[in-house]
Coordinates of C-alpha atoms in Angstrom, one line a residue:
X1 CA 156.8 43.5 17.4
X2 CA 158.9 40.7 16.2
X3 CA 157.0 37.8 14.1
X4 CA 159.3 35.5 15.3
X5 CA 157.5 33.8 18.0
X6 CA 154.4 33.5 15.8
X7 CA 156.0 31.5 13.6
X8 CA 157.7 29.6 15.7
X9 CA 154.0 28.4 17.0
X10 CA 152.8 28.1 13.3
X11 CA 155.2 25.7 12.3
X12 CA 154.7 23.4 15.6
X13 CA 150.5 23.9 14.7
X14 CA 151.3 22.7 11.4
X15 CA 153.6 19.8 12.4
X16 CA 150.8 18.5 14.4
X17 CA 147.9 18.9 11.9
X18 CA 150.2 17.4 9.2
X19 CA 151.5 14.2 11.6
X20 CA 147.3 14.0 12.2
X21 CA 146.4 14.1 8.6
X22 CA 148.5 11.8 7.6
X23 CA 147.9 9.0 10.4
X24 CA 144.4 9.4 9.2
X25 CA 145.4 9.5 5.1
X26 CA 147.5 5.9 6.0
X27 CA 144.6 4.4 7.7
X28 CA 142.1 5.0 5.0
X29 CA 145.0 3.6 2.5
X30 CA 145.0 0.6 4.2
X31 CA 143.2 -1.8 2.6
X32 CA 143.8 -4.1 6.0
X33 CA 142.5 -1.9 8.2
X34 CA 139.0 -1.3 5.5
X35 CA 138.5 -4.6 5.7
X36 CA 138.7 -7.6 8.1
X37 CA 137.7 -10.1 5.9
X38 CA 140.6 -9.8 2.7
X39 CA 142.3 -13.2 3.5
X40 CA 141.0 -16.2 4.7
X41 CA 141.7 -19.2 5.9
X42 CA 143.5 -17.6 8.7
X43 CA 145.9 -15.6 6.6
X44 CA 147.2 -12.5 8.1
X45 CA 147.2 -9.3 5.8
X46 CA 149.6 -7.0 5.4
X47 CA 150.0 -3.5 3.7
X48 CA 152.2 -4.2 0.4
X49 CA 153.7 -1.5 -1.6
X50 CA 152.3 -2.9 -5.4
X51 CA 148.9 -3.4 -6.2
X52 CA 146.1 -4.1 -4.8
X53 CA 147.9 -2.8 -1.8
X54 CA 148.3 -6.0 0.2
X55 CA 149.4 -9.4 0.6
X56 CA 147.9 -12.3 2.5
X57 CA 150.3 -14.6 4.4
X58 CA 149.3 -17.4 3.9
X59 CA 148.8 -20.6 6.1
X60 CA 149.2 -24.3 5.3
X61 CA 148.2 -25.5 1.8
X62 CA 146.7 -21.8 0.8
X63 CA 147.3 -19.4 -2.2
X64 CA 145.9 -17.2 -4.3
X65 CA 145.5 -13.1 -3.0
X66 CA 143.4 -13.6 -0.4
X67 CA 144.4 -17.2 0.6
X68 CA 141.2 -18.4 -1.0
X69 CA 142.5 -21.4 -3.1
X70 CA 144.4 -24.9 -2.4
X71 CA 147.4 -25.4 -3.7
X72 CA 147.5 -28.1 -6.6
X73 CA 146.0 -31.9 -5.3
X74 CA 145.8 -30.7 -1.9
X75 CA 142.8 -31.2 0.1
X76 CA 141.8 -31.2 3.7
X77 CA 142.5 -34.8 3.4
X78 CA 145.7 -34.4 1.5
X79 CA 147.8 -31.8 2.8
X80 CA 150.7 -30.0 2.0
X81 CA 154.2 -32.4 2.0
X82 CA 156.7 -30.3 1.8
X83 CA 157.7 -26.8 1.0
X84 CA 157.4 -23.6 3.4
X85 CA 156.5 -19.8 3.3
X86 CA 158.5 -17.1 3.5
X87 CA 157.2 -12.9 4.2
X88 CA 160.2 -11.3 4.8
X89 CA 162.7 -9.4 2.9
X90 CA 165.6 -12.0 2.3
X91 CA 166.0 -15.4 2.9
X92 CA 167.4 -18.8 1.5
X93 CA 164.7 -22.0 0.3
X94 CA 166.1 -25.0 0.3
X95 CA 164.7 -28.7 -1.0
X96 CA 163.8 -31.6 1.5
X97 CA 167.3 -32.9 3.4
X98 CA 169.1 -30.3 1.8
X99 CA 172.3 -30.8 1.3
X100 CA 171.4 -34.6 1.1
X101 CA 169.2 -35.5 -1.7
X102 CA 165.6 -34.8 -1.5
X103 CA 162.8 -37.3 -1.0
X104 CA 161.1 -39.2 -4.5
X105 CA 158.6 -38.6 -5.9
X106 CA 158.3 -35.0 -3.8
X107 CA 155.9 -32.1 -4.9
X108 CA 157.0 -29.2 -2.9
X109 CA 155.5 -26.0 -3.3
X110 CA 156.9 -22.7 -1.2
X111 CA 155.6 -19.1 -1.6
X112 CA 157.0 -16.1 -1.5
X113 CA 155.4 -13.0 0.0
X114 CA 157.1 -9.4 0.5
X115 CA 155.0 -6.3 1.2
X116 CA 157.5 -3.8 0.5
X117 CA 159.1 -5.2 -2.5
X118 CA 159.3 -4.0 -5.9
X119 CA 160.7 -7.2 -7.4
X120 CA 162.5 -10.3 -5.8
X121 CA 165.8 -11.9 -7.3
X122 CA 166.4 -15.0 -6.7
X123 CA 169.7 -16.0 -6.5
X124 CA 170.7 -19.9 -7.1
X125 CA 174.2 -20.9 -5.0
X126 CA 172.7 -24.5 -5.5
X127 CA 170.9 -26.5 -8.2
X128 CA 170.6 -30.1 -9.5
X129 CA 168.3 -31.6 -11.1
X130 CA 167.7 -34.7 -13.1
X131 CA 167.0 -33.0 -16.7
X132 CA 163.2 -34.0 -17.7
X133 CA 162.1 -35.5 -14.7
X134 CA 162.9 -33.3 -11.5
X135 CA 162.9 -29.7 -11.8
X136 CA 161.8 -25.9 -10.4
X137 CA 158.9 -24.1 -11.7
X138 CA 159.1 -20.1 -10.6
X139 CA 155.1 -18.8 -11.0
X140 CA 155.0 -15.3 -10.8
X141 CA 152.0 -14.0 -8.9
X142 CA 149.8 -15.7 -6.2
X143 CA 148.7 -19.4 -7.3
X144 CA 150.1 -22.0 -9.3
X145 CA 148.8 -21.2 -13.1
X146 CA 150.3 -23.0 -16.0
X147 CA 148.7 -20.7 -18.0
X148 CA 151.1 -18.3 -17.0
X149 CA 153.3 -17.0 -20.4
X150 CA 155.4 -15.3 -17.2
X151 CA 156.4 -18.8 -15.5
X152 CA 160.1 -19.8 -15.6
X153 CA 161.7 -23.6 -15.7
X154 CA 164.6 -24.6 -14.2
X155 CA 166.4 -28.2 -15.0
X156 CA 169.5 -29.6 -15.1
X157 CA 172.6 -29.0 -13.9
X158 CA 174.1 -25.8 -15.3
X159 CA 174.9 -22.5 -13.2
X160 CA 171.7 -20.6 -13.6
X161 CA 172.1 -16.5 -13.8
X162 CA 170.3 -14.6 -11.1
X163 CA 166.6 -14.0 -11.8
X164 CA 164.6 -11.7 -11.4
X165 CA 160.3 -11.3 -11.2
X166 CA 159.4 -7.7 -11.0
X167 CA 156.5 -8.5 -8.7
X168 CA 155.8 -8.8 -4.6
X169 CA 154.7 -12.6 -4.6
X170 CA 155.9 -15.2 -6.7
X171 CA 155.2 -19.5 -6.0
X172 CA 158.1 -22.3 -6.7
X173 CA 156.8 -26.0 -7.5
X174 CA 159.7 -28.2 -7.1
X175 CA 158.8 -31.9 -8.5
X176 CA 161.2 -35.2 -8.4
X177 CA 160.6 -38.6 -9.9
X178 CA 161.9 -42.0 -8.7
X179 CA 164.7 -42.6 -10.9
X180 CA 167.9 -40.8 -10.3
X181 CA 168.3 -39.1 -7.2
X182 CA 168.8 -35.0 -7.7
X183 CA 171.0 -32.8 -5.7
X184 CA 168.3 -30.4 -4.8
X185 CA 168.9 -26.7 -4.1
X186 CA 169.5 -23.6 -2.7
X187 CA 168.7 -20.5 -3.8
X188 CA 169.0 -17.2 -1.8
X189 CA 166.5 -14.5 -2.1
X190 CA 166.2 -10.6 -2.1
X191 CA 164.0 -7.9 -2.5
X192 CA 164.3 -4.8 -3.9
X193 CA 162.0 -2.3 -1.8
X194 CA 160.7 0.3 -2.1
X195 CA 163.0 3.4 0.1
X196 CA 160.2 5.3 0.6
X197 CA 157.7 2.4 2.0
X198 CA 159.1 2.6 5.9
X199 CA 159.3 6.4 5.7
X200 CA 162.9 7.6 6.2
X201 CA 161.5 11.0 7.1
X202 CA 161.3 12.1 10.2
X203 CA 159.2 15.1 11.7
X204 CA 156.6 15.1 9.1
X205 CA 159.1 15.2 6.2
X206 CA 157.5 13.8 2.9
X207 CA 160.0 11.1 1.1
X208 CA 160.6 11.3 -2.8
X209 CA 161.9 8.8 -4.8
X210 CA 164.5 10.1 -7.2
X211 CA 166.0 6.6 -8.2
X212 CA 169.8 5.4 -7.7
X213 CA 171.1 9.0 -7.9
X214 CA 170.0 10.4 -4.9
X215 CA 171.0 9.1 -1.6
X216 CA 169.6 5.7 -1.2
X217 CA 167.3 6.6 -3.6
X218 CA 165.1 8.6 -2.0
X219 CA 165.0 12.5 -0.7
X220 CA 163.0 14.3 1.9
X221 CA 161.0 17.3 1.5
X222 CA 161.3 18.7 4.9
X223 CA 158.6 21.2 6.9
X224 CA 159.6 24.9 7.9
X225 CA 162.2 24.8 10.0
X226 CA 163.5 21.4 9.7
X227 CA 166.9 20.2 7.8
X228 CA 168.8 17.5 7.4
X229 CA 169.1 14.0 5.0
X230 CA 166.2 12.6 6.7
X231 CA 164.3 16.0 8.4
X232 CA 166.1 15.2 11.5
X233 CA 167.2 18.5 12.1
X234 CA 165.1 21.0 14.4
X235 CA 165.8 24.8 14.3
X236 CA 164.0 26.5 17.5
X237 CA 163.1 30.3 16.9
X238 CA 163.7 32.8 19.7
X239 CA 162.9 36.8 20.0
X240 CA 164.4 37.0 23.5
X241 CA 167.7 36.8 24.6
X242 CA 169.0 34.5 27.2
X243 CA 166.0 32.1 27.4
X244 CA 166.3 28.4 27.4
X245 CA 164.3 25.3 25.5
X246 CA 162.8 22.9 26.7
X247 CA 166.1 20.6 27.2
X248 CA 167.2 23.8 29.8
X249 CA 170.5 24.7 27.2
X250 CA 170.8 28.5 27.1
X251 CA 170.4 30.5 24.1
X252 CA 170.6 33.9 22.7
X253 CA 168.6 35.5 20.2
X254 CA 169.1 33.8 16.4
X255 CA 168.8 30.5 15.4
X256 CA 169.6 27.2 17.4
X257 CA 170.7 23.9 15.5
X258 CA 171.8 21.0 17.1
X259 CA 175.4 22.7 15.3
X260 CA 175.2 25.4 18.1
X261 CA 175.2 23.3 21.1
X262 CA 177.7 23.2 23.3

């Protein structure tokens, strides 16, 4: 009697308990879904690929991880002037007016937030700045600490290099005087995800990161009878001869790929 069959059902059985176990393993990884209480202030969480596991979007005049602090001098009474938030992967921030020159005496403050990011670059197509009295301040991390020996200031008016914070969530503080007018900026960024975070894998296939080398820097480890970059390939096992699956396309004893149809 030919085993065939059998395994055909044995690798369908384990597809299903694997797809079951891992919905399960996901939800109990989720740090959202353990707790409804993680950010405040009417943040929305969301699963992030770097420790602790999540991010808080922030609302208003927020920061911190779990949206627990004000930003600097803001208050209920004082709230934010100017500056916005931005979750997803790429984007451009731009000062008040931009491309006219911003407002006096401005303290802007925008965060950054990307749940499957790595690191961000930031790329600057645009800056000027009045050197010593307007100028960026890049915090990385979740609040505004001047404490920070990983902070970054940007004056002036030279072409800055792109930069890059190997971390999920960074804050800018952009400050002008009343002097001089500055130019303001743009600056474009990106992240660098991780290729495994939205699971490439299809069918119950288990992604690997093997860096730049592989393709798109991840590769698939696929179940029994499953091929292909990304596990999309299904190989049926038959014992009888001229049966048909489910999608009614005859086949013969063997093997049948989506290579063999015709």
């Amino acid at each position: 009697m030919s085993t065939r069959p059998l395994r055909k059902q044995l690798s369908w059985l384990l597809l299903g308990i694997l797809l079951a176990t891992t919905s399960t393993s996901q939800a109990q990884n989720n740090p959202c879904q353990q707790s409804q209480q993680l950010c405040l202030n009417g943040a929305i969480c969301r699963p992030a690929y770097l420790n602790p596991g999540y991010i808080c979007e922030c609302q208003g005049s927020w920061q911190g991880q779990n949206c627990e602090q004000r930003l600097p001098g803001l208050s209920p009474s004082i709230p934010k002037e100017c500056g916005s938030n931005f979750y997803s992967d790429s984007g451009v921030i731009t000062t008040t007016n931009f491309p006219l020159p911003p407002n006096d005496n401005e303290d802007c403050f925008y965060i950054v937030r990307i749940p499957s990011a790595e690191s961000i670059t930031f790329f600057f197509d645009v800056f000027l700045s009045e050197n010593h009295k307007d100028g960026l301040i890049i915090y990385p991390g979740t609040t505004v600490n001047d404490q920070s020996s990983d902070l970054r200031t940007y004056i002036g008016t030279d072409q800055i290099a792109p930069q890059t914070f190997n971390t999920n969530q960074v804050v800018l503080y952009w400050y002008t005087d009343f002097n001089v007018p500055s130019g303001g900026f743009s600056i474009r960024y990106e992240a660098d995800p991780d290729p495994c975070w939205v699971n490439p894998c299809q069918n119950g296939g288990f992604c690997n990161r093997i860096g730049s080398t592989g393709t798109n820097g991840y590769q698939c480890t696929c179940l029994l009878d499953f091929s292909g970059v990304n596990c999309e390939i299904g190989t049926v096992i038959v014992s009888q001869t001229a049966i048909s699956v489910s999608s009614g396309i005859p086949v013969i004893q063997g093997r049948l790929t989506p290579a063999n149809k015709e």
